[in-house]
């Protein structure tokens, strides 16, 4: 079984995005322990009973491959925040070598240097600027879908929204947005690994094309800078950021920007439709959209797990984790830890502690795009509740054939038309 390690920076990102160890993943499948069952069809359908079985066996369990896994909220937080763990082994840290795996995979200090460069684009001030764009985009998509009556929620809203926002944020010209999206999706969709030689070839092609597109965008924005993220980063080329670091960083933002939020909106609509009392609560009070988003992030997070490797011997939950051993951080299991969340199985959009979830990870790799994801999902839910209160599931839901990223591919819904856009007072609230 091949991993994505041989298909370039974008492919390496796909392998590393929220799953640094595709090889552990595949090997784990073969061995038949609980963790591997999470990764088979059983887990893809509903991993939550398996997380509970793991929890019943203890807060931290050895894996068959000599690593560890944990569903404990306290231990997941400890590992994510600990300086004794990293996203890659110390020995393989790229340092200043020409091979760059983007800052999601970097340890300090390179991680901090590159993350700082992208961070201003996600500041609260920028979020209030994007709110107009996000609201306009959601309203346009709802208008279009409402005219059809029956539609696929993912195709009509959950997928196009984050793509529109991230391409605009990066400064990708409208004429090229669809092409960037096509190649980005091909790479981002391979997060669990490469399935076949054909799949590897498709990814290679997508990788080459995406690099070509970005290189010409860098040249364009070097000549004609605008008020966008690519222009800002290109301006630092050769200074804060080395030329070879530019491309992986932009690819990271592009793919992270749409491969996750689509599933948050999809999971949210699905959860609310499967709990009609909660949907009704939101319809009755659309200002609950922000807390509904937090509860869905807790209850069914789009990124189910990540991993960290020990940089030194360290004790976690009473067991000695040796240098070089991985801890599989089962975010979705931690989000249902009864020590932190009362009645964790229950979906409650008014739950006060929902924001204690680990859906955006923790520590230095805490999701940089979290404010943007929250903004997009909150506006989407609020507008759906305001403008499509009659929304109902209308056919079989198809889930992604993926484990690390969980969300629906198709959510067929029906609605008796869309109500007009509210005139004002439509600010996203948390
Ligand atoms: C619901 C949507 C999202 C979820 C659930 C999510 C989840 C995560 C998680 C779990 C991590 C950390 C992985 C780890 O600790 O190993 C992460 C990192 C990251 N995310 Fe997100 N993400 C979302 C949306 C976004 C968006 C919209 C963007 C950007 C436009 C983004 C950009 C990033 C970046 C750049 C990192 C790396 C941060 C670092 O290493 O310092 N994410 N995300």
CSV table of C-alpha atoms and ligand atoms in Angstrom, one decimal:
chain,number,residue,atom,x,y,z
A,1,UNK,CA,0.0,0.0,0.0
A,2,UNK,CA,1.5,3.3,-1.0
A,3,UNK,CA,1.2,6.5,0.9
A,4,UNK,CA,1.1,10.0,-0.6
A,5,UNK,CA,4.7,10.7,0.3
A,6,UNK,CA,5.9,10.4,-3.3
A,7,UNK,CA,3.6,12.8,-5.0
A,8,UNK,CA,4.9,16.2,-4.1
A,9,UNK,CA,4.1,18.9,-1.6
A,10,UNK,CA,0.4,19.1,-2.2
A,11,UNK,CA,0.1,15.3,-2.0
A,12,UNK,CA,2.3,15.3,1.1
A,13,UNK,CA,-0.1,17.8,2.6
A,14,UNK,CA,-3.0,15.6,1.8
A,15,UNK,CA,-1.3,12.8,3.6
A,16,UNK,CA,-0.5,15.0,6.5
A,17,UNK,CA,-3.6,17.1,6.8
A,18,UNK,CA,-5.1,15.9,10.0
A,19,UNK,CA,-3.6,12.5,9.5
A,20,UNK,CA,0.2,12.5,9.7
A,21,UNK,CA,0.5,8.8,9.5
A,22,UNK,CA,-1.3,7.2,6.6
A,23,UNK,CA,1.0,4.3,6.8
A,24,UNK,CA,0.0,3.6,10.4
A,25,UNK,CA,-3.6,3.9,9.3
A,26,UNK,CA,-3.3,1.2,6.6
A,27,UNK,CA,-1.2,-1.1,8.7
A,28,UNK,CA,-3.6,-0.7,11.6
A,29,UNK,CA,-6.5,-1.9,9.4
A,30,UNK,CA,-4.9,-5.2,8.9
A,31,UNK,CA,-4.4,-6.1,12.5
A,32,UNK,CA,-8.0,-6.2,13.8
A,33,UNK,CA,-7.9,-4.1,17.0
A,34,UNK,CA,-10.6,-1.6,18.0
A,35,UNK,CA,-8.7,1.2,16.3
A,36,UNK,CA,-8.6,-0.7,13.1
A,37,UNK,CA,-12.3,-1.3,13.3
A,38,UNK,CA,-12.8,2.5,13.5
A,39,UNK,CA,-11.1,2.6,10.1
A,40,UNK,CA,-13.1,-0.2,8.4
A,41,UNK,CA,-16.7,0.1,7.0
A,42,UNK,CA,-18.1,-0.3,10.5
A,43,UNK,CA,-16.3,2.8,11.7
A,44,UNK,CA,-17.0,4.8,8.6
A,45,UNK,CA,-20.7,4.2,9.1
A,46,UNK,CA,-20.7,5.0,12.8
A,47,UNK,CA,-17.4,5.2,14.8
A,48,UNK,CA,-19.0,6.4,18.0
A,49,UNK,CA,-19.9,3.0,19.6
A,50,UNK,CA,-16.3,1.9,18.9
A,51,UNK,CA,-14.9,5.0,20.7
A,52,UNK,CA,-17.0,4.0,23.6
A,53,UNK,CA,-15.7,0.5,23.6
A,54,UNK,CA,-12.2,1.9,23.6
A,55,UNK,CA,-13.0,4.3,26.5
A,56,UNK,CA,-14.4,1.3,28.5
A,57,UNK,CA,-10.9,-0.3,28.1
A,58,UNK,CA,-9.1,2.7,29.5
A,59,UNK,CA,-8.0,6.3,28.8
A,60,UNK,CA,-4.9,5.3,26.7
A,61,UNK,CA,-4.5,2.0,24.9
A,62,UNK,CA,-1.6,0.4,23.1
A,63,UNK,CA,-2.1,-0.2,19.4
A,64,UNK,CA,-1.0,-3.4,17.7
A,65,UNK,CA,1.8,-1.4,16.0
A,66,UNK,CA,3.5,-0.3,19.2
A,67,UNK,CA,1.9,3.1,19.4
A,68,UNK,CA,-0.9,4.5,21.6
A,69,UNK,CA,-4.4,5.8,21.1
A,70,UNK,CA,-6.6,7.8,23.4
A,71,UNK,CA,-10.3,8.9,23.6
A,72,UNK,CA,-9.8,10.8,26.8
A,73,UNK,CA,-10.4,14.5,26.5
A,74,UNK,CA,-7.8,15.2,29.2
A,75,UNK,CA,-5.1,13.1,27.6
A,76,UNK,CA,-5.9,14.3,24.0
A,77,UNK,CA,-5.5,17.9,25.3
A,78,UNK,CA,-2.3,17.0,27.1
A,79,UNK,CA,-0.7,15.5,24.1
A,80,UNK,CA,-1.8,18.2,21.7
A,81,UNK,CA,-0.5,20.9,24.0
A,82,UNK,CA,2.7,19.2,25.1
A,83,UNK,CA,6.0,20.6,23.9
A,84,UNK,CA,7.4,17.0,24.2
A,85,UNK,CA,5.3,15.9,21.2
A,86,UNK,CA,5.5,17.1,17.6
A,87,UNK,CA,3.7,16.5,14.3
A,88,UNK,CA,6.8,14.8,13.0
A,89,UNK,CA,9.8,13.0,14.6
A,90,UNK,CA,12.6,15.3,15.6
A,91,UNK,CA,15.1,13.5,13.3
A,92,UNK,CA,13.0,14.0,10.2
A,93,UNK,CA,12.3,17.7,10.9
A,94,UNK,CA,13.1,19.4,7.5
A,95,UNK,CA,14.7,22.5,9.1
A,96,UNK,CA,16.1,24.7,6.3
A,97,UNK,CA,16.3,21.9,3.7
A,98,UNK,CA,14.6,22.5,0.4
A,99,UNK,CA,11.9,19.9,1.2
A,100,UNK,CA,9.0,21.7,2.8
A,101,UNK,CA,5.9,20.0,4.1
A,102,UNK,CA,4.0,23.2,5.1
A,103,UNK,CA,3.5,24.4,8.6
A,104,UNK,CA,0.9,21.9,9.6
A,105,UNK,CA,3.7,19.4,9.6
A,106,UNK,CA,6.5,21.6,10.9
A,107,UNK,CA,7.7,21.7,14.5
A,108,UNK,CA,8.9,24.9,16.1
A,109,UNK,CA,10.5,27.3,15.3
A,110,UNK,CA,9.7,27.1,11.5
A,111,UNK,CA,6.1,26.4,12.3
A,112,UNK,CA,5.7,29.7,14.3
A,113,UNK,CA,7.5,31.7,11.6
A,114,UNK,CA,5.2,30.5,8.8
A,115,UNK,CA,2.0,30.5,10.8
A,116,UNK,CA,2.6,34.1,11.9
A,117,UNK,CA,2.7,35.1,8.2
A,118,UNK,CA,-0.7,33.7,7.5
A,119,UNK,CA,-2.4,34.5,10.8
A,120,UNK,CA,-3.4,38.2,10.1
A,121,UNK,CA,-5.8,36.9,7.4
A,122,UNK,CA,-7.8,35.2,10.1
A,123,UNK,CA,-7.9,38.1,12.6
A,124,UNK,CA,-11.2,39.2,14.1
A,125,UNK,CA,-11.0,42.4,12.0
A,126,UNK,CA,-10.6,40.3,8.8
A,127,UNK,CA,-13.5,38.1,9.9
A,128,UNK,CA,-15.8,41.1,10.1
A,129,UNK,CA,-14.8,42.0,6.5
A,130,UNK,CA,-15.5,38.5,5.3
A,131,UNK,CA,-18.9,38.4,6.9
A,132,UNK,CA,-20.4,40.5,4.1
A,133,UNK,CA,-18.9,38.2,1.5
A,134,UNK,CA,-20.1,35.1,3.3
A,135,UNK,CA,-23.6,36.3,3.9
A,136,UNK,CA,-24.0,37.4,0.3
A,137,UNK,CA,-22.7,34.1,-0.9
A,138,UNK,CA,-25.0,32.1,1.4
A,139,UNK,CA,-28.0,34.2,0.3
A,140,UNK,CA,-27.2,33.7,-3.4
A,141,UNK,CA,-26.9,30.0,-3.0
A,142,UNK,CA,-30.1,29.8,-1.0
A,143,UNK,CA,-32.0,31.8,-3.6
A,144,UNK,CA,-30.8,29.4,-6.3
A,145,UNK,CA,-31.6,26.3,-4.3
A,146,UNK,CA,-35.0,27.6,-3.2
A,147,UNK,CA,-36.1,27.9,-6.8
A,148,UNK,CA,-35.4,24.2,-7.3
A,149,UNK,CA,-37.4,22.9,-4.3
A,150,UNK,CA,-35.5,19.6,-4.1
A,151,UNK,CA,-31.7,19.8,-4.1
A,152,UNK,CA,-28.5,18.3,-2.7
A,153,UNK,CA,-27.5,20.4,0.3
A,154,UNK,CA,-23.8,19.6,-0.2
A,155,UNK,CA,-23.7,20.6,-4.0
A,156,UNK,CA,-26.0,23.6,-3.5
A,157,UNK,CA,-24.5,25.1,-0.3
A,158,UNK,CA,-22.0,23.2,1.8
A,159,UNK,CA,-19.4,22.8,-1.0
A,160,UNK,CA,-19.6,26.0,-3.0
A,161,UNK,CA,-19.6,28.3,0.1
A,162,UNK,CA,-16.1,27.5,1.4
A,163,UNK,CA,-14.6,27.3,-2.1
A,164,UNK,CA,-15.9,30.8,-2.9
A,165,UNK,CA,-14.6,32.2,0.3
A,166,UNK,CA,-11.1,30.7,0.3
A,167,UNK,CA,-10.5,31.4,-3.4
A,168,UNK,CA,-11.4,35.0,-2.8
A,169,UNK,CA,-9.3,35.2,0.4
A,170,UNK,CA,-6.3,33.9,-1.5
A,171,UNK,CA,-6.9,36.2,-4.4
A,172,UNK,CA,-7.5,33.5,-7.0
A,173,UNK,CA,-9.1,35.1,-10.0
A,174,UNK,CA,-12.7,34.1,-10.6
A,175,UNK,CA,-11.9,32.7,-14.0
A,176,UNK,CA,-9.5,30.2,-12.4
A,177,UNK,CA,-11.4,29.4,-9.2
A,178,UNK,CA,-13.1,26.2,-10.6
A,179,UNK,CA,-9.8,24.8,-11.8
A,180,UNK,CA,-8.0,25.5,-8.5
A,181,UNK,CA,-11.0,23.8,-6.8
A,182,UNK,CA,-10.9,20.7,-9.0
A,183,UNK,CA,-7.2,20.0,-8.5
A,184,UNK,CA,-7.3,21.0,-4.8
A,185,UNK,CA,-10.3,18.6,-4.2
A,186,UNK,CA,-8.5,15.7,-5.9
A,187,UNK,CA,-5.6,16.2,-3.6
A,188,UNK,CA,-7.5,17.0,-0.4
A,189,UNK,CA,-9.9,14.0,-1.1
A,190,UNK,CA,-7.0,11.6,-0.7
A,191,UNK,CA,-6.4,12.3,2.9
A,192,UNK,CA,-6.7,8.6,4.0
A,193,UNK,CA,-4.1,7.4,1.5
A,194,UNK,CA,-3.8,6.3,-2.1
A,195,UNK,CA,-6.1,3.6,-3.2
A,196,UNK,CA,-4.5,2.4,-6.4
A,197,UNK,CA,-1.9,3.1,-9.0
A,198,UNK,CA,-4.6,4.9,-11.0
A,199,UNK,CA,-5.5,7.0,-8.1
A,200,UNK,CA,-1.8,7.9,-7.5
A,201,UNK,CA,-1.5,9.0,-11.2
A,202,UNK,CA,-4.5,11.2,-10.9
A,203,UNK,CA,-3.1,12.8,-7.8
A,204,UNK,CA,0.3,13.3,-9.4
A,205,UNK,CA,-1.4,15.1,-12.3
A,206,UNK,CA,-3.5,17.2,-9.9
A,207,UNK,CA,-0.4,18.1,-8.0
A,208,UNK,CA,1.5,19.2,-11.0
A,209,UNK,CA,-1.4,21.3,-12.3
A,210,UNK,CA,-2.0,22.9,-8.9
A,211,UNK,CA,1.6,23.8,-8.6
A,212,UNK,CA,1.5,25.3,-12.1
A,213,UNK,CA,-1.6,27.4,-11.4
A,214,UNK,CA,-0.1,28.7,-8.1
A,215,UNK,CA,3.2,29.6,-9.7
A,216,UNK,CA,1.5,31.7,-12.3
A,217,UNK,CA,-0.6,33.3,-9.6
A,218,UNK,CA,2.5,34.2,-7.6
A,219,UNK,CA,4.0,35.9,-10.7
A,220,UNK,CA,0.8,37.8,-11.2
A,221,UNK,CA,0.5,39.0,-7.6
A,222,UNK,CA,4.2,39.9,-7.6
A,223,UNK,CA,3.5,42.2,-10.6
A,224,UNK,CA,0.1,43.3,-9.5
A,225,UNK,CA,-0.4,43.0,-5.7
A,226,UNK,CA,-3.9,43.2,-4.3
A,227,UNK,CA,-5.3,43.1,-0.8
A,228,UNK,CA,-5.3,39.3,-0.5
A,229,UNK,CA,-3.3,36.5,1.2
A,230,UNK,CA,-1.2,35.4,-1.8
A,231,UNK,CA,-0.1,39.0,-2.4
A,232,UNK,CA,0.8,39.4,1.3
A,233,UNK,CA,2.8,36.2,1.3
A,234,UNK,CA,4.5,36.9,-2.1
A,235,UNK,CA,5.6,40.2,-0.7
A,236,UNK,CA,7.6,38.4,2.0
A,237,UNK,CA,9.2,35.9,-0.4
A,238,UNK,CA,12.9,35.7,0.2
A,239,UNK,CA,12.5,37.5,3.5
A,240,UNK,CA,10.2,35.8,6.2
A,241,UNK,CA,9.4,33.0,3.8
A,242,UNK,CA,11.8,31.1,1.6
A,243,UNK,CA,10.7,30.8,-2.1
A,244,UNK,CA,10.2,27.0,-1.7
A,245,UNK,CA,7.9,27.5,1.3
A,246,UNK,CA,5.4,29.6,-0.6
A,247,UNK,CA,3.7,27.0,-2.6
A,248,UNK,CA,3.0,24.4,0.2
A,249,UNK,CA,1.6,27.1,2.4
A,250,UNK,CA,-0.8,28.4,-0.2
A,251,UNK,CA,-1.8,24.8,-1.0
A,252,UNK,CA,-2.4,24.1,2.7
A,253,UNK,CA,-4.7,27.1,3.0
A,254,UNK,CA,-6.6,26.2,-0.1
A,255,UNK,CA,-7.2,22.6,0.7
A,256,UNK,CA,-7.8,23.1,4.4
A,257,UNK,CA,-10.1,25.9,3.5
A,258,UNK,CA,-12.6,23.8,1.7
A,259,UNK,CA,-12.1,20.1,2.6
A,260,UNK,CA,-13.2,20.6,6.2
A,261,UNK,CA,-15.9,23.3,6.2
A,262,UNK,CA,-18.0,21.5,3.6
A,263,UNK,CA,-18.3,18.7,6.1
A,264,UNK,CA,-19.1,20.9,9.0
A,265,UNK,CA,-22.0,22.4,7.2
A,266,UNK,CA,-23.1,19.0,5.9
A,267,UNK,CA,-22.8,17.4,9.3
A,268,UNK,CA,-24.7,20.3,10.9
A,269,UNK,CA,-27.7,20.1,8.5
A,270,UNK,CA,-27.7,16.3,8.8
A,271,UNK,CA,-27.6,16.4,12.6
A,272,UNK,CA,-30.3,19.0,12.9
A,273,UNK,CA,-32.6,17.2,10.4
A,274,UNK,CA,-32.2,14.0,12.3
A,275,UNK,CA,-33.1,15.8,15.6
A,276,UNK,CA,-36.2,17.8,14.5
A,277,UNK,CA,-36.7,19.3,17.9
A,278,UNK,CA,-33.2,20.9,17.7
A,279,UNK,CA,-33.9,22.1,14.1
A,280,UNK,CA,-37.2,23.7,15.4
A,281,UNK,CA,-35.3,25.4,18.2
A,282,UNK,CA,-33.0,27.0,15.7
A,283,UNK,CA,-35.9,28.0,13.4
A,284,UNK,CA,-37.6,29.6,16.5
A,285,UNK,CA,-34.4,31.4,17.4
A,286,UNK,CA,-31.8,31.7,14.6
A,287,UNK,CA,-29.4,33.5,16.9
A,288,UNK,CA,-28.6,30.1,18.3
A,289,UNK,CA,-26.7,29.3,15.0
A,290,UNK,CA,-23.3,30.0,16.6
A,291,UNK,CA,-23.9,27.6,19.5
A,292,UNK,CA,-25.4,25.0,17.2
A,293,UNK,CA,-22.2,25.1,15.2
A,294,UNK,CA,-20.1,24.5,18.4
A,295,UNK,CA,-22.4,21.6,19.3
A,296,UNK,CA,-22.1,19.9,15.9
A,297,UNK,CA,-18.3,20.4,16.1
A,298,UNK,CA,-18.4,18.5,19.4
A,299,UNK,CA,-21.0,15.9,18.5
A,300,UNK,CA,-19.8,14.9,15.0
A,301,UNK,CA,-16.5,16.7,14.1
A,302,UNK,CA,-15.3,16.8,10.5
A,303,UNK,CA,-11.7,15.9,11.5
A,304,UNK,CA,-12.1,12.8,13.6
A,305,UNK,CA,-8.5,12.3,14.6
A,306,UNK,CA,-4.9,13.4,14.4
A,307,UNK,CA,-1.6,12.1,15.8
A,308,UNK,CA,1.5,13.3,17.6
A,309,UNK,CA,4.9,11.7,18.0
A,310,UNK,CA,6.9,11.8,21.2
A,311,UNK,CA,10.2,13.8,21.0
A,312,UNK,CA,11.3,12.4,24.4
A,313,UNK,CA,10.1,9.8,26.8
A,314,UNK,CA,6.9,11.2,28.4
A,315,UNK,CA,4.2,9.9,30.7
A,316,UNK,CA,0.7,10.1,29.4
A,317,UNK,CA,-2.2,8.8,31.6
A,318,UNK,CA,0.2,6.7,33.7
A,319,UNK,CA,1.9,4.9,30.7
A,320,UNK,CA,5.4,5.7,29.5
A,321,UNK,CA,5.3,6.9,25.9
A,322,UNK,CA,8.8,6.3,24.4
A,323,UNK,CA,10.5,8.8,22.1
A,324,UNK,CA,9.4,8.0,18.5
A,325,UNK,CA,6.1,6.4,19.5
A,326,UNK,CA,2.9,8.0,18.2
A,327,UNK,CA,-0.3,8.8,20.1
A,328,UNK,CA,-3.4,8.7,18.0
A,329,UNK,CA,-5.5,11.6,19.3
A,330,UNK,CA,-9.1,10.5,18.7
A,331,UNK,CA,-10.7,13.9,18.7
A,332,UNK,CA,-14.2,12.6,18.1
A,333,UNK,CA,-13.9,10.2,21.0
A,334,UNK,CA,-12.6,13.0,23.3
A,335,UNK,CA,-15.6,15.2,22.2
A,336,UNK,CA,-17.9,12.6,23.9
A,337,UNK,CA,-15.9,12.1,27.0
A,338,UNK,CA,-18.5,12.0,29.9
A,339,UNK,CA,-15.9,13.5,32.3
A,340,UNK,CA,-16.3,16.8,30.3
A,341,UNK,CA,-19.7,16.6,28.6
A,342,UNK,CA,-22.9,15.6,30.4
A,343,UNK,CA,-25.0,13.2,28.3
A,344,UNK,CA,-22.4,13.4,25.6
A,345,UNK,CA,-24.5,11.4,23.0
A,346,UNK,CA,-27.2,14.0,23.1
A,347,UNK,CA,-27.3,16.8,20.6
A,348,UNK,CA,-28.2,20.0,22.4
A,349,UNK,CA,-27.7,23.2,20.5
A,350,UNK,CA,-27.8,25.2,23.7
A,351,UNK,CA,-25.2,23.2,25.5
A,352,UNK,CA,-23.0,25.6,27.5
A,353,UNK,CA,-19.8,23.5,27.4
A,354,UNK,CA,-19.9,22.6,23.7
A,355,UNK,CA,-17.0,24.9,22.9
A,356,UNK,CA,-14.7,22.8,25.0
A,357,UNK,CA,-14.6,20.4,22.1
A,358,UNK,CA,-11.2,19.5,20.4
A,359,UNK,CA,-12.6,19.7,16.9
A,360,UNK,CA,-10.0,22.3,15.9
A,361,UNK,CA,-7.2,20.4,17.8
A,362,UNK,CA,-5.2,22.3,20.4
A,363,UNK,CA,-1.7,23.7,21.2
A,364,UNK,CA,0.5,25.3,18.5
A,365,UNK,CA,-1.4,23.5,15.6
A,366,UNK,CA,-4.8,24.7,16.7
A,367,UNK,CA,-6.7,25.3,13.5
A,368,UNK,CA,-5.7,28.6,12.0
A,369,UNK,CA,-9.0,28.7,10.0
A,370,UNK,CA,-11.3,28.1,12.9
A,371,UNK,CA,-12.7,31.7,13.0
A,372,UNK,CA,-13.5,31.4,9.3
A,373,UNK,CA,-15.0,27.9,9.5
A,374,UNK,CA,-17.2,29.2,12.4
A,375,UNK,CA,-18.2,32.3,10.5
A,376,UNK,CA,-19.2,30.3,7.3
A,377,UNK,CA,-21.1,27.6,9.2
A,378,UNK,CA,-22.9,30.1,11.5
A,379,UNK,CA,-24.1,32.2,8.6
A,380,UNK,CA,-25.1,29.2,6.7
A,381,UNK,CA,-27.2,27.7,9.6
A,382,UNK,CA,-28.7,31.0,10.5
A,383,UNK,CA,-29.8,31.8,7.0
A,384,UNK,CA,-31.1,28.2,6.4
A,385,UNK,CA,-33.2,28.5,9.6
A,386,UNK,CA,-34.4,32.0,8.7
A,387,UNK,CA,-35.1,31.4,5.0
A,388,UNK,CA,-35.8,27.7,4.7
A,389,UNK,CA,-37.6,26.7,7.9
A,390,UNK,CA,-39.5,23.9,6.0
A,391,UNK,CA,-36.2,22.2,5.1
A,392,UNK,CA,-36.5,18.4,5.3
A,393,UNK,CA,-34.4,15.4,4.4
A,394,UNK,CA,-35.6,13.9,1.1
A,395,UNK,CA,-33.7,10.8,0.2
A,396,UNK,CA,-30.7,8.6,1.2
A,397,UNK,CA,-27.7,10.4,2.6
A,398,UNK,CA,-24.3,9.3,1.2
A,399,UNK,CA,-21.3,9.6,3.5
A,400,UNK,CA,-17.7,10.2,2.3
A,401,UNK,CA,-15.7,7.0,2.1
A,402,UNK,CA,-13.2,8.5,4.5
A,403,UNK,CA,-12.3,8.0,8.1
A,404,UNK,CA,-10.1,11.0,9.1
A,405,UNK,CA,-12.5,13.4,7.5
A,406,UNK,CA,-16.2,12.6,8.3
A,407,UNK,CA,-19.1,14.2,6.5
A,408,UNK,CA,-21.7,13.6,3.9
A,409,UNK,CA,-21.1,13.6,0.2
A,410,UNK,CA,-24.8,14.0,-0.6
A,411,UNK,CA,-27.7,15.3,1.5
A,412,UNK,CA,-30.9,15.3,-0.6
A,413,UNK,CA,-33.4,17.8,0.9
A,414,UNK,CA,-36.7,19.4,0.0
A,415,UNK,CA,-38.0,22.8,0.8
A,416,UNK,CA,-41.2,24.7,0.0
A,417,UNK,CA,-39.2,27.6,-1.5
A,418,UNK,CA,-36.9,30.2,0.1
A,419,UNK,CA,-38.2,33.1,2.1
A,420,UNK,CA,-36.8,36.6,1.1
A,421,UNK,CA,-33.4,37.8,2.5
A,422,UNK,CA,-33.8,39.5,5.9
A,423,UNK,CA,-33.1,43.2,5.3
A,424,UNK,CA,-30.6,43.8,8.2
A,425,UNK,CA,-29.4,42.8,11.6
A,426,UNK,CA,-28.0,39.6,10.1
A,427,UNK,CA,-24.7,39.4,11.9
A,428,UNK,CA,-23.1,36.0,12.7
A,429,UNK,CA,-23.2,35.4,16.4
A,430,UNK,CA,-21.4,32.9,18.4
B,1,LIG,C1,-14.8,22.9,10.2
B,1,LIG,C2,-13.8,23.2,9.6
B,1,LIG,C3,-12.4,22.9,10.1
B,1,LIG,C4,-11.9,21.9,10.9
B,1,LIG,C5,-12.8,20.9,11.7
B,1,LIG,C6,-10.5,22.0,11.0
B,1,LIG,C7,-9.7,21.2,11.8
B,1,LIG,C8,-8.4,21.4,12.0
B,1,LIG,C9,-7.5,20.6,12.8
B,1,LIG,C10,-8.1,19.4,13.7
B,1,LIG,C11,-6.3,21.0,12.7
B,1,LIG,C12,-5.1,20.5,13.5
B,1,LIG,C13,-4.5,19.2,13.0
B,1,LIG,C14,-3.5,18.7,14.0
B,1,LIG,O1,-3.5,19.1,15.2
B,1,LIG,O2,-2.8,17.8,13.7
B,1,LIG,C15,-6.3,22.1,11.8
B,1,LIG,C16,-5.2,22.8,11.4
B,1,LIG,C17,-5.2,23.8,10.4
B,1,LIG,N1,-6.3,24.3,9.8
B,1,LIG,FE1,-8.2,23.7,10.1
B,1,LIG,N2,-10.1,23.0,10.2
B,1,LIG,C18,-11.2,23.6,9.6
B,1,LIG,C19,-11.2,24.7,8.8
B,1,LIG,C20,-10.1,25.3,8.3
B,1,LIG,C21,-10.2,26.4,7.4
B,1,LIG,C22,-11.4,27.1,6.8
B,1,LIG,C23,-8.9,26.8,7.2
B,1,LIG,C24,-8.3,27.9,6.3
B,1,LIG,C25,-8.8,28.6,5.4
B,1,LIG,C26,-8.0,25.9,8.0
B,1,LIG,C27,-6.7,26.0,8.1
B,1,LIG,C28,-5.9,25.2,8.9
B,1,LIG,C29,-4.5,25.4,9.0
B,1,LIG,C30,-3.6,26.4,8.2
B,1,LIG,C31,-4.0,24.5,10.0
B,1,LIG,C32,-2.6,24.2,10.4
B,1,LIG,C33,-2.4,25.0,11.7
B,1,LIG,C34,-1.0,24.8,12.3
B,1,LIG,O3,-0.4,23.8,12.0
B,1,LIG,O4,-0.5,25.7,13.0
B,1,LIG,N3,-8.8,25.0,8.6
B,1,LIG,N4,-7.6,22.3,11.3
